[in-house]
PDB file of C-alpha atoms and ligand atoms in Angstrom:
ATOM      1  CA  UNK A1191      74.553  36.702  81.824  1.00  0.00           C
ATOM      2  CA  UNK A1192      71.078  37.400  80.457  1.00  0.00           C
ATOM      3  CA  UNK A1193      69.356  36.394  77.266  1.00  0.00           C
ATOM      4  CA  UNK A1194      69.134  38.634  74.231  1.00  0.00           C
ATOM      5  CA  UNK A1195      67.836  37.929  70.764  1.00  0.00           C
ATOM      6  CA  UNK A1196      70.058  37.789  67.765  1.00  0.00           C
ATOM      7  CA  UNK A1197      68.755  39.069  64.447  1.00  0.00           C
ATOM      8  CA  UNK A1198      67.179  35.695  63.714  1.00  0.00           C
ATOM      9  CA  UNK A1199      65.066  35.912  66.832  1.00  0.00           C
ATOM     10  CA  UNK A1200      67.078  33.164  68.484  1.00  0.00           C
ATOM     11  CA  UNK A1201      67.810  33.750  72.137  1.00  0.00           C
ATOM     12  CA  UNK A1202      71.485  33.745  72.931  1.00  0.00           C
ATOM     13  CA  UNK A1203      73.506  34.554  76.010  1.00  0.00           C
ATOM     14  CA  UNK A1204      74.805  38.131  76.269  1.00  0.00           C
ATOM     15  CA  UNK A1205      78.402  37.105  75.700  1.00  0.00           C
ATOM     16  CA  UNK A1206      77.487  35.166  72.567  1.00  0.00           C
ATOM     17  CA  UNK A1207      75.584  38.161  71.207  1.00  0.00           C
ATOM     18  CA  UNK A1208      78.872  39.961  70.595  1.00  0.00           C
ATOM     19  CA  UNK A1209      79.595  37.437  67.905  1.00  0.00           C
ATOM     20  CA  UNK A1210      76.117  37.121  66.390  1.00  0.00           C
ATOM     21  CA  UNK A1211      75.311  33.810  64.899  1.00  0.00           C
ATOM     22  CA  UNK A1212      74.502  34.465  61.289  1.00  0.00           C
ATOM     23  CA  UNK A1213      72.062  31.922  59.965  1.00  0.00           C
ATOM     24  CA  UNK A1214      72.375  33.299  56.456  1.00  0.00           C
ATOM     25  CA  UNK A1215      76.109  32.807  56.273  1.00  0.00           C
ATOM     26  CA  UNK A1216      75.859  29.143  57.010  1.00  0.00           C
ATOM     27  CA  UNK A1217      72.656  28.407  55.173  1.00  0.00           C
ATOM     28  CA  UNK A1218      72.274  25.999  53.584  1.00  0.00           C
ATOM     29  CA  UNK A1219      75.953  25.302  53.406  1.00  0.00           C
ATOM     30  CA  UNK A1220      76.575  24.843  57.090  1.00  0.00           C
ATOM     31  CA  UNK A1221      80.309  24.825  57.742  1.00  0.00           C
ATOM     32  CA  UNK A1222      82.172  22.413  59.919  1.00  0.00           C
ATOM     33  CA  UNK A1223      82.004  23.563  63.514  1.00  0.00           C
ATOM     34  CA  UNK A1224      85.721  23.189  64.092  1.00  0.00           C
ATOM     35  CA  UNK A1225      88.919  22.914  62.144  1.00  0.00           C
ATOM     36  CA  UNK A1226      90.085  24.527  58.933  1.00  0.00           C
ATOM     37  CA  UNK A1227      87.599  26.273  56.663  1.00  0.00           C
ATOM     38  CA  UNK A1228      88.571  24.198  53.671  1.00  0.00           C
ATOM     39  CA  UNK A1229      86.940  20.987  54.714  1.00  0.00           C
ATOM     40  CA  UNK A1230      84.676  18.903  52.580  1.00  0.00           C
ATOM     41  CA  UNK A1231      85.004  18.811  48.823  1.00  0.00           C
ATOM     42  CA  UNK A1232      85.460  21.356  46.062  1.00  0.00           C
ATOM     43  CA  UNK A1233      83.402  21.720  42.889  1.00  0.00           C
ATOM     44  CA  UNK A1234      82.416  18.438  41.221  1.00  0.00           C
ATOM     45  CA  UNK A1235      84.970  17.472  38.610  1.00  0.00           C
ATOM     46  CA  UNK A1236      83.819  16.078  35.298  1.00  0.00           C
ATOM     47  CA  UNK A1237      80.310  15.457  34.071  1.00  0.00           C
ATOM     48  CA  UNK A1238      77.640  16.139  36.678  1.00  0.00           C
ATOM     49  CA  UNK A1239      75.808  13.032  37.945  1.00  0.00           C
ATOM     50  CA  UNK A1240      72.133  12.577  37.133  1.00  0.00           C
ATOM     51  CA  UNK A1241      69.575  12.223  39.892  1.00  0.00           C
ATOM     52  CA  UNK A1242      67.207  14.237  42.073  1.00  0.00           C
ATOM     53  CA  UNK A1243      69.431  14.087  45.133  1.00  0.00           C
ATOM     54  CA  UNK A1244      72.166  16.298  43.716  1.00  0.00           C
ATOM     55  CA  UNK A1245      72.236  19.993  44.562  1.00  0.00           C
ATOM     56  CA  UNK A1246      73.411  22.031  41.541  1.00  0.00           C
ATOM     57  CA  UNK A1247      74.880  24.794  43.702  1.00  0.00           C
ATOM     58  CA  UNK A1248      76.942  22.314  45.692  1.00  0.00           C
ATOM     59  CA  UNK A1249      78.109  20.573  42.535  1.00  0.00           C
ATOM     60  CA  UNK A1250      79.153  23.927  41.128  1.00  0.00           C
ATOM     61  CA  UNK A1251      80.726  25.490  44.233  1.00  0.00           C
ATOM     62  CA  UNK A1252      81.796  22.530  46.340  1.00  0.00           C
ATOM     63  CA  UNK A1253      80.309  21.116  49.526  1.00  0.00           C
ATOM     64  CA  UNK A1254      81.846  22.347  52.783  1.00  0.00           C
ATOM     65  CA  UNK A1255      79.001  21.241  55.056  1.00  0.00           C
ATOM     66  CA  UNK A1256      79.289  19.164  58.176  1.00  0.00           C
ATOM     67  CA  UNK A1257      77.728  16.076  56.595  1.00  0.00           C
ATOM     68  CA  UNK A1258      79.019  12.531  56.301  1.00  0.00           C
ATOM     69  CA  UNK A1259      80.727  11.720  52.992  1.00  0.00           C
ATOM     70  CA  UNK A1260      77.768   9.663  51.817  1.00  0.00           C
ATOM     71  CA  UNK A1261      75.747  12.877  51.521  1.00  0.00           C
ATOM     72  CA  UNK A1262      78.312  15.057  49.772  1.00  0.00           C
ATOM     73  CA  UNK A1263      76.632  17.233  47.117  1.00  0.00           C
ATOM     74  CA  UNK A1264      73.141  16.059  48.176  1.00  0.00           C
ATOM     75  CA  UNK A1265      70.447  18.674  48.756  1.00  0.00           C
ATOM     76  CA  UNK A1266      69.189  19.122  52.298  1.00  0.00           C
ATOM     77  CA  UNK A1267      65.773  17.796  51.273  1.00  0.00           C
ATOM     78  CA  UNK A1268      67.289  14.677  49.722  1.00  0.00           C
ATOM     79  CA  UNK A1269      69.361  13.987  52.842  1.00  0.00           C
ATOM     80  CA  UNK A1270      66.354  14.402  55.112  1.00  0.00           C
ATOM     81  CA  UNK A1271      64.265  12.109  52.906  1.00  0.00           C
ATOM     82  CA  UNK A1272      66.985   9.465  52.978  1.00  0.00           C
ATOM     83  CA  UNK A1273      67.282   9.708  56.773  1.00  0.00           C
ATOM     84  CA  UNK A1274      63.495   9.291  56.969  1.00  0.00           C
ATOM     85  CA  UNK A1275      63.808   5.836  55.435  1.00  0.00           C
ATOM     86  CA  UNK A1276      65.875   4.552  58.354  1.00  0.00           C
ATOM     87  CA  UNK A1277      65.147   6.606  61.475  1.00  0.00           C
ATOM     88  CA  UNK A1278      65.367   4.830  64.805  1.00  0.00           C
ATOM     89  CA  UNK A1279      62.520   4.017  67.183  1.00  0.00           C
ATOM     90  CA  UNK A1280      63.468   6.447  69.922  1.00  0.00           C
ATOM     91  CA  UNK A1281      62.347  10.066  70.287  1.00  0.00           C
ATOM     92  CA  UNK A1282      64.022  12.828  72.255  1.00  0.00           C
ATOM     93  CA  UNK A1283      62.207  15.542  74.197  1.00  0.00           C
ATOM     94  CA  UNK A1284      63.593  18.525  76.073  1.00  0.00           C
ATOM     95  CA  UNK A1285      61.881  20.911  78.437  1.00  0.00           C
ATOM     96  CA  UNK A1286      62.416  24.505  77.355  1.00  0.00           C
ATOM     97  CA  UNK A1287      61.499  26.931  80.099  1.00  0.00           C
ATOM     98  CA  UNK A1288      64.762  28.881  80.323  1.00  0.00           C
ATOM     99  CA  UNK A1289      66.196  28.636  76.802  1.00  0.00           C
ATOM    100  CA  UNK A1290      68.719  26.142  78.067  1.00  0.00           C
ATOM    101  CA  UNK A1291      71.927  26.189  76.056  1.00  0.00           C
ATOM    102  CA  UNK A1292      71.976  22.376  76.101  1.00  0.00           C
ATOM    103  CA  UNK A1293      68.997  22.047  73.809  1.00  0.00           C
ATOM    104  CA  UNK A1294      71.008  22.635  70.655  1.00  0.00           C
ATOM    105  CA  UNK A1295      73.647  20.089  71.533  1.00  0.00           C
ATOM    106  CA  UNK A1296      70.966  17.533  72.437  1.00  0.00           C
ATOM    107  CA  UNK A1297      69.405  18.088  69.009  1.00  0.00           C
ATOM    108  CA  UNK A1298      72.800  17.514  67.409  1.00  0.00           C
ATOM    109  CA  UNK A1299      73.183  14.188  69.231  1.00  0.00           C
ATOM    110  CA  UNK A1300      69.618  13.284  68.260  1.00  0.00           C
ATOM    111  CA  UNK A1301      70.644  13.781  64.649  1.00  0.00           C
ATOM    112  CA  UNK A1302      73.859  11.766  65.057  1.00  0.00           C
ATOM    113  CA  UNK A1303      71.998   8.837  66.600  1.00  0.00           C
ATOM    114  CA  UNK A1304      69.064   9.313  64.210  1.00  0.00           C
ATOM    115  CA  UNK A1305      66.139   9.887  66.550  1.00  0.00           C
ATOM    116  CA  UNK A1306      62.676   9.479  65.062  1.00  0.00           C
ATOM    117  CA  UNK A1307      61.637  12.970  66.186  1.00  0.00           C
ATOM    118  CA  UNK A1308      62.743  15.736  68.516  1.00  0.00           C
ATOM    119  CA  UNK A1309      60.205  17.438  70.797  1.00  0.00           C
ATOM    120  CA  UNK A1310      60.544  20.833  72.442  1.00  0.00           C
ATOM    121  CA  UNK A1311      58.260  21.213  75.457  1.00  0.00           C
ATOM    122  CA  UNK A1312      57.384  24.655  76.804  1.00  0.00           C
ATOM    123  CA  UNK A1313      58.597  27.783  75.079  1.00  0.00           C
ATOM    124  CA  UNK A1314      58.514  27.575  71.324  1.00  0.00           C
ATOM    125  CA  UNK A1315      61.734  29.433  70.604  1.00  0.00           C
ATOM    126  CA  UNK A1316      64.830  27.577  71.629  1.00  0.00           C
ATOM    127  CA  UNK A1317      68.525  28.278  71.508  1.00  0.00           C
ATOM    128  CA  UNK A1318      69.695  26.694  68.256  1.00  0.00           C
ATOM    129  CA  UNK A1319      73.306  27.636  68.616  1.00  0.00           C
ATOM    130  CA  UNK A1320      74.666  24.245  69.644  1.00  0.00           C
ATOM    131  CA  UNK A1321      72.617  22.392  67.025  1.00  0.00           C
ATOM    132  CA  UNK A1322      75.032  23.378  64.236  1.00  0.00           C
ATOM    133  CA  UNK A1323      72.177  23.218  61.727  1.00  0.00           C
ATOM    134  CA  UNK A1324      71.426  19.576  62.521  1.00  0.00           C
ATOM    135  CA  UNK A1325      67.838  20.515  63.390  1.00  0.00           C
ATOM    136  CA  UNK A1326      67.157  20.969  59.690  1.00  0.00           C
ATOM    137  CA  UNK A1327      67.591  17.263  59.100  1.00  0.00           C
ATOM    138  CA  UNK A1328      65.242  16.351  61.961  1.00  0.00           C
ATOM    139  CA  UNK A1329      61.511  16.464  62.565  1.00  0.00           C
ATOM    140  CA  UNK A1330      61.231  18.963  65.395  1.00  0.00           C
ATOM    141  CA  UNK A1331      57.818  19.355  67.071  1.00  0.00           C
ATOM    142  CA  UNK A1332      56.718  21.804  69.686  1.00  0.00           C
ATOM    143  CA  UNK A1333      54.333  21.003  72.564  1.00  0.00           C
ATOM    144  CA  UNK A1334      52.993  23.531  75.053  1.00  0.00           C
ATOM    145  CA  UNK A1335      53.149  21.097  77.951  1.00  0.00           C
ATOM    146  CA  UNK A1336      54.550  17.700  78.832  1.00  0.00           C
ATOM    147  CA  UNK A1337      50.951  16.444  79.003  1.00  0.00           C
ATOM    148  CA  UNK A1338      50.512  17.430  75.346  1.00  0.00           C
ATOM    149  CA  UNK A1339      53.691  15.550  74.482  1.00  0.00           C
ATOM    150  CA  UNK A1340      52.519  12.434  76.350  1.00  0.00           C
ATOM    151  CA  UNK A1341      49.137  12.566  74.589  1.00  0.00           C
ATOM    152  CA  UNK A1342      50.847  12.887  71.201  1.00  0.00           C
ATOM    153  CA  UNK A1343      53.192   9.942  71.824  1.00  0.00           C
ATOM    154  CA  UNK A1344      50.483   7.684  73.217  1.00  0.00           C
ATOM    155  CA  UNK A1345      48.211   8.395  70.226  1.00  0.00           C
ATOM    156  CA  UNK A1346      50.786   7.394  67.592  1.00  0.00           C
ATOM    157  CA  UNK A1347      49.825   4.299  65.539  1.00  0.00           C
ATOM    158  CA  UNK A1348      52.563   2.473  67.416  1.00  0.00           C
ATOM    159  CA  UNK A1349      52.383   4.150  70.837  1.00  0.00           C
ATOM    160  CA  UNK A1350      55.597   5.473  72.311  1.00  0.00           C
ATOM    161  CA  UNK A1351      56.341   5.405  76.045  1.00  0.00           C
ATOM    162  CA  UNK A1352      57.488   8.620  77.655  1.00  0.00           C
ATOM    163  CA  UNK A1353      60.397   8.115  80.037  1.00  0.00           C
ATOM    164  CA  UNK A1354      61.756  10.990  82.088  1.00  0.00           C
ATOM    165  CA  UNK A1355      65.509  11.024  82.582  1.00  0.00           C
ATOM    166  CA  UNK A1356      66.575  12.450  85.926  1.00  0.00           C
ATOM    167  CA  UNK A1357      68.309  11.345  89.071  1.00  0.00           C
ATOM    168  CA  UNK A1358      65.108  11.417  91.089  1.00  0.00           C
ATOM    169  CA  UNK A1359      64.257   9.228  94.076  1.00  0.00           C
ATOM    170  CA  UNK A1360      62.557   6.092  92.759  1.00  0.00           C
ATOM    171  CA  UNK A1361      64.047   6.341  89.266  1.00  0.00           C
ATOM    172  CA  UNK A1362      64.974   3.035  87.639  1.00  0.00           C
ATOM    173  CA  UNK A1363      68.643   2.513  86.787  1.00  0.00           C
ATOM    174  CA  UNK A1364      69.615   2.846  83.146  1.00  0.00           C
ATOM    175  CA  UNK A1365      72.461   0.396  83.748  1.00  0.00           C
ATOM    176  CA  UNK A1366      70.147  -2.498  84.643  1.00  0.00           C
ATOM    177  CA  UNK A1367      66.768  -1.702  83.079  1.00  0.00           C
ATOM    178  CA  UNK A1368      65.486  -2.959  79.744  1.00  0.00           C
ATOM    179  CA  UNK A1369      64.829   0.053  77.551  1.00  0.00           C
ATOM    180  CA  UNK A1370      61.612  -0.037  75.516  1.00  0.00           C
ATOM    181  CA  UNK A1371      62.212   0.006  71.767  1.00  0.00           C
ATOM    182  CA  UNK A1372      59.492   2.608  71.196  1.00  0.00           C
ATOM    183  CA  UNK A1373      60.436   5.251  73.714  1.00  0.00           C
ATOM    184  CA  UNK A1374      60.750   8.997  74.129  1.00  0.00           C
ATOM    185  CA  UNK A1375      63.481  10.285  76.443  1.00  0.00           C
ATOM    186  CA  UNK A1376      62.456  13.498  78.216  1.00  0.00           C
ATOM    187  CA  UNK A1377      65.239  15.648  79.675  1.00  0.00           C
ATOM    188  CA  UNK A1378      64.978  18.477  82.172  1.00  0.00           C
ATOM    189  CA  UNK A1379      66.786  21.781  82.401  1.00  0.00           C
ATOM    190  CA  UNK A1380      70.020  22.716  84.100  1.00  0.00           C
ATOM    191  CA  UNK A1381      69.112  23.698  87.636  1.00  0.00           C
ATOM    192  CA  UNK A1382      65.498  22.644  88.126  1.00  0.00           C
ATOM    193  CA  UNK A1383      65.720  19.332  86.304  1.00  0.00           C
ATOM    194  CA  UNK A1384      62.456  17.714  85.178  1.00  0.00           C
ATOM    195  CA  UNK A1385      59.485  19.895  86.041  1.00  0.00           C
ATOM    196  CA  UNK A1386      56.708  18.646  88.308  1.00  0.00           C
ATOM    197  CA  UNK A1387      54.288  18.634  85.370  1.00  0.00           C
ATOM    198  CA  UNK A1388      56.675  16.491  83.361  1.00  0.00           C
ATOM    199  CA  UNK A1389      57.206  13.987  86.142  1.00  0.00           C
ATOM    200  CA  UNK A1390      53.457  13.533  86.528  1.00  0.00           C
ATOM    201  CA  UNK A1391      52.884  12.497  82.918  1.00  0.00           C
ATOM    202  CA  UNK A1392      55.941  10.284  82.404  1.00  0.00           C
ATOM    203  CA  UNK A1393      55.401   6.534  82.148  1.00  0.00           C
ATOM    204  CA  UNK A1394      58.454   6.156  84.361  1.00  0.00           C
ATOM    205  CA  UNK A1395      61.808   7.773  85.072  1.00  0.00           C
ATOM    206  CA  UNK A1396      65.340   6.466  85.016  1.00  0.00           C
ATOM    207  CA  UNK A1397      68.681   7.775  86.158  1.00  0.00           C
ATOM    208  CA  UNK A1398      72.288   7.368  85.068  1.00  0.00           C
ATOM    209  CA  UNK A1399      74.590   6.096  87.803  1.00  0.00           C
ATOM    210  CA  UNK A1400      77.078   8.602  89.192  1.00  0.00           C
ATOM    211  CA  UNK A1401      79.891   7.941  91.631  1.00  0.00           C
ATOM    212  CA  UNK A1402      81.470  11.325  92.386  1.00  0.00           C
ATOM    213  CA  UNK A1403      80.381  14.312  94.429  1.00  0.00           C
ATOM    214  CA  UNK A1404      78.408  16.332  91.864  1.00  0.00           C
ATOM    215  CA  UNK A1405      74.613  16.084  92.046  1.00  0.00           C
ATOM    216  CA  UNK A1406      74.214  15.672  88.321  1.00  0.00           C
ATOM    217  CA  UNK A1407      75.923  15.612  84.949  1.00  0.00           C
ATOM    218  CA  UNK A1408      75.256  18.074  82.177  1.00  0.00           C
ATOM    219  CA  UNK A1409      71.857  17.530  80.514  1.00  0.00           C
ATOM    220  CA  UNK A1410      73.398  17.171  77.076  1.00  0.00           C
ATOM    221  CA  UNK A1411      75.860  14.557  78.348  1.00  0.00           C
ATOM    222  CA  UNK A1412      72.961  12.682  79.984  1.00  0.00           C
ATOM    223  CA  UNK A1413      71.053  12.815  76.715  1.00  0.00           C
ATOM    224  CA  UNK A1414      73.946  11.368  74.727  1.00  0.00           C
ATOM    225  CA  UNK A1415      74.335   8.529  77.230  1.00  0.00           C
ATOM    226  CA  UNK A1416      70.625   7.690  77.108  1.00  0.00           C
ATOM    227  CA  UNK A1417      70.485   7.755  73.323  1.00  0.00           C
ATOM    228  CA  UNK A1418      73.550   5.600  73.045  1.00  0.00           C
ATOM    229  CA  UNK A1419      72.060   3.086  75.471  1.00  0.00           C
ATOM    230  CA  UNK A1420      69.210   2.720  72.975  1.00  0.00           C
ATOM    231  CA  UNK A1421      71.730   2.349  70.122  1.00  0.00           C
ATOM    232  CA  UNK A1422      73.569  -0.407  71.977  1.00  0.00           C
ATOM    233  CA  UNK A1423      70.312  -2.255  72.567  1.00  0.00           C
ATOM    234  CA  UNK A1424      68.579  -1.918  69.204  1.00  0.00           C
ATOM    235  CA  UNK A1425      70.537  -0.292  66.369  1.00  0.00           C
ATOM    236  CA  UNK A1426      71.446  -2.430  63.390  1.00  0.00           C
ATOM    237  CA  UNK A1427      75.183  -1.849  63.226  1.00  0.00           C
ATOM    238  CA  UNK A1428      75.570  -3.866  60.043  1.00  0.00           C
ATOM    239  CA  UNK A1429      72.785  -1.981  58.262  1.00  0.00           C
ATOM    240  CA  UNK A1430      71.339  -3.586  55.171  1.00  0.00           C
ATOM    241  CA  UNK A1431      73.064  -1.089  52.892  1.00  0.00           C
ATOM    242  CA  UNK A1432      76.641  -2.106  53.626  1.00  0.00           C
ATOM    243  CA  UNK A1433      76.972  -0.169  56.843  1.00  0.00           C
ATOM    244  CA  UNK A1434      75.595   3.214  55.758  1.00  0.00           C
ATOM    245  CA  UNK A1435      75.659   4.383  59.336  1.00  0.00           C
ATOM    246  CA  UNK A1436      79.421   4.678  59.184  1.00  0.00           C
ATOM    247  CA  UNK A1437      79.047   7.440  56.623  1.00  0.00           C
TER     248      UNK A1437
HETATM  249  C1  SAM B 491      71.705  19.402  85.738  1.00  0.00           C
HETATM  250  S1  SAM B 491      70.410  18.302  85.738  1.00  0.00           S
HETATM  251  C2  SAM B 491      69.159  18.928  86.799  1.00  0.00           C
HETATM  252  C3  SAM B 491      69.331  18.926  88.252  1.00  0.00           C
HETATM  253  C4  SAM B 491      69.232  17.644  89.022  1.00  0.00           C
HETATM  254  N1  SAM B 491      67.906  17.044  89.049  1.00  0.00           N
HETATM  255  C5  SAM B 491      69.739  17.855  90.449  1.00  0.00           C
HETATM  256  O1  SAM B 491      69.276  17.193  91.346  1.00  0.00           O
HETATM  257  O2  SAM B 491      70.603  18.679  90.647  1.00  0.00           O
HETATM  258  C6  SAM B 491      69.647  18.633  84.208  1.00  0.00           C
HETATM  259  C7  SAM B 491      69.095  17.453  83.491  1.00  0.00           C
HETATM  260  O3  SAM B 491      70.175  16.605  83.115  1.00  0.00           O
HETATM  261  C8  SAM B 491      69.764  15.259  83.147  1.00  0.00           C
HETATM  262  N2  SAM B 491      70.632  14.541  84.094  1.00  0.00           N
HETATM  263  C9  SAM B 491      71.722  15.036  84.693  1.00  0.00           C
HETATM  264  N3  SAM B 491      72.313  14.105  85.449  1.00  0.00           N
HETATM  265  C10 SAM B 491      71.576  12.970  85.324  1.00  0.00           C
HETATM  266  C11 SAM B 491      71.690  11.642  85.848  1.00  0.00           C
HETATM  267  N4  SAM B 491      72.676  11.274  86.630  1.00  0.00           N
HETATM  268  N5  SAM B 491      70.739  10.753  85.502  1.00  0.00           N
HETATM  269  C12 SAM B 491      69.740  11.092  84.658  1.00  0.00           C
HETATM  270  N6  SAM B 491      69.587  12.319  84.135  1.00  0.00           N
HETATM  271  C13 SAM B 491      70.500  13.265  84.463  1.00  0.00           C
HETATM  272  C14 SAM B 491      68.305  15.262  83.534  1.00  0.00           C
HETATM  273  O4  SAM B 491      67.497  15.230  82.384  1.00  0.00           O
HETATM  274  C15 SAM B 491      68.158  16.578  84.278  1.00  0.00           C
HETATM  275  O5  SAM B 491      66.831  17.027  84.288  1.00  0.00           O
END
């Protein structure tokens, strides 16, 4: 299978190109990825609510997007602004040398767990297919090299440590280590794993324990485990606003 570009300039695998992913069809009313089409809510009934967060088109036509109920009928900009008020202290970074299909699904998990920012290292264009539009609610930055990413993180007003995630010799164990609160998780690609350049600039690496015969788990699965380890350590599950995180 080789990469081709769809009409949006997004690289997709050859087999996916037969069913081109139409950004326009979903935008900005991204549908649910699975299940019946008629999900979400129909047109707003009764007098429209007042406030900047409401999207007139959604109020008029209904909101079928894959968003938690709390954000029904909110504009994309209003949702992103609200998320900005309570983003978590961890960042997520992914090496992008081969347009790895996992990148999109990692971005989706980064949205679900509310990462501060997402960083793409290497090639600028990345395969958005698995992101299911979640990238629009995130701050996604591009860095040419892992060294550029490390420099960016270290220069933030509250510096962020860059930890590589890979099952490399000498890696710490996620299961027993204390995760830093201000941290960026850097994931490698299927096949090569973390590049040499990335390993050199990381402030450390850690691995996720495995017990079977496979050398590694899928990068996106590893990313979800790492992010959730941070959630277990630091997230405020009660949230000041009556548990907004539950949607
Ligand atoms: C398929 S793995 C790469 C290959 C792997 N280094 C190997 O020896 O075969 C792709 C990425 O998933 C993540 N990953 C997979 N399994 C992992 C594990 N057990 N611990 C930490 N990261 C893992 C890492 O970010 C890695 O760079």
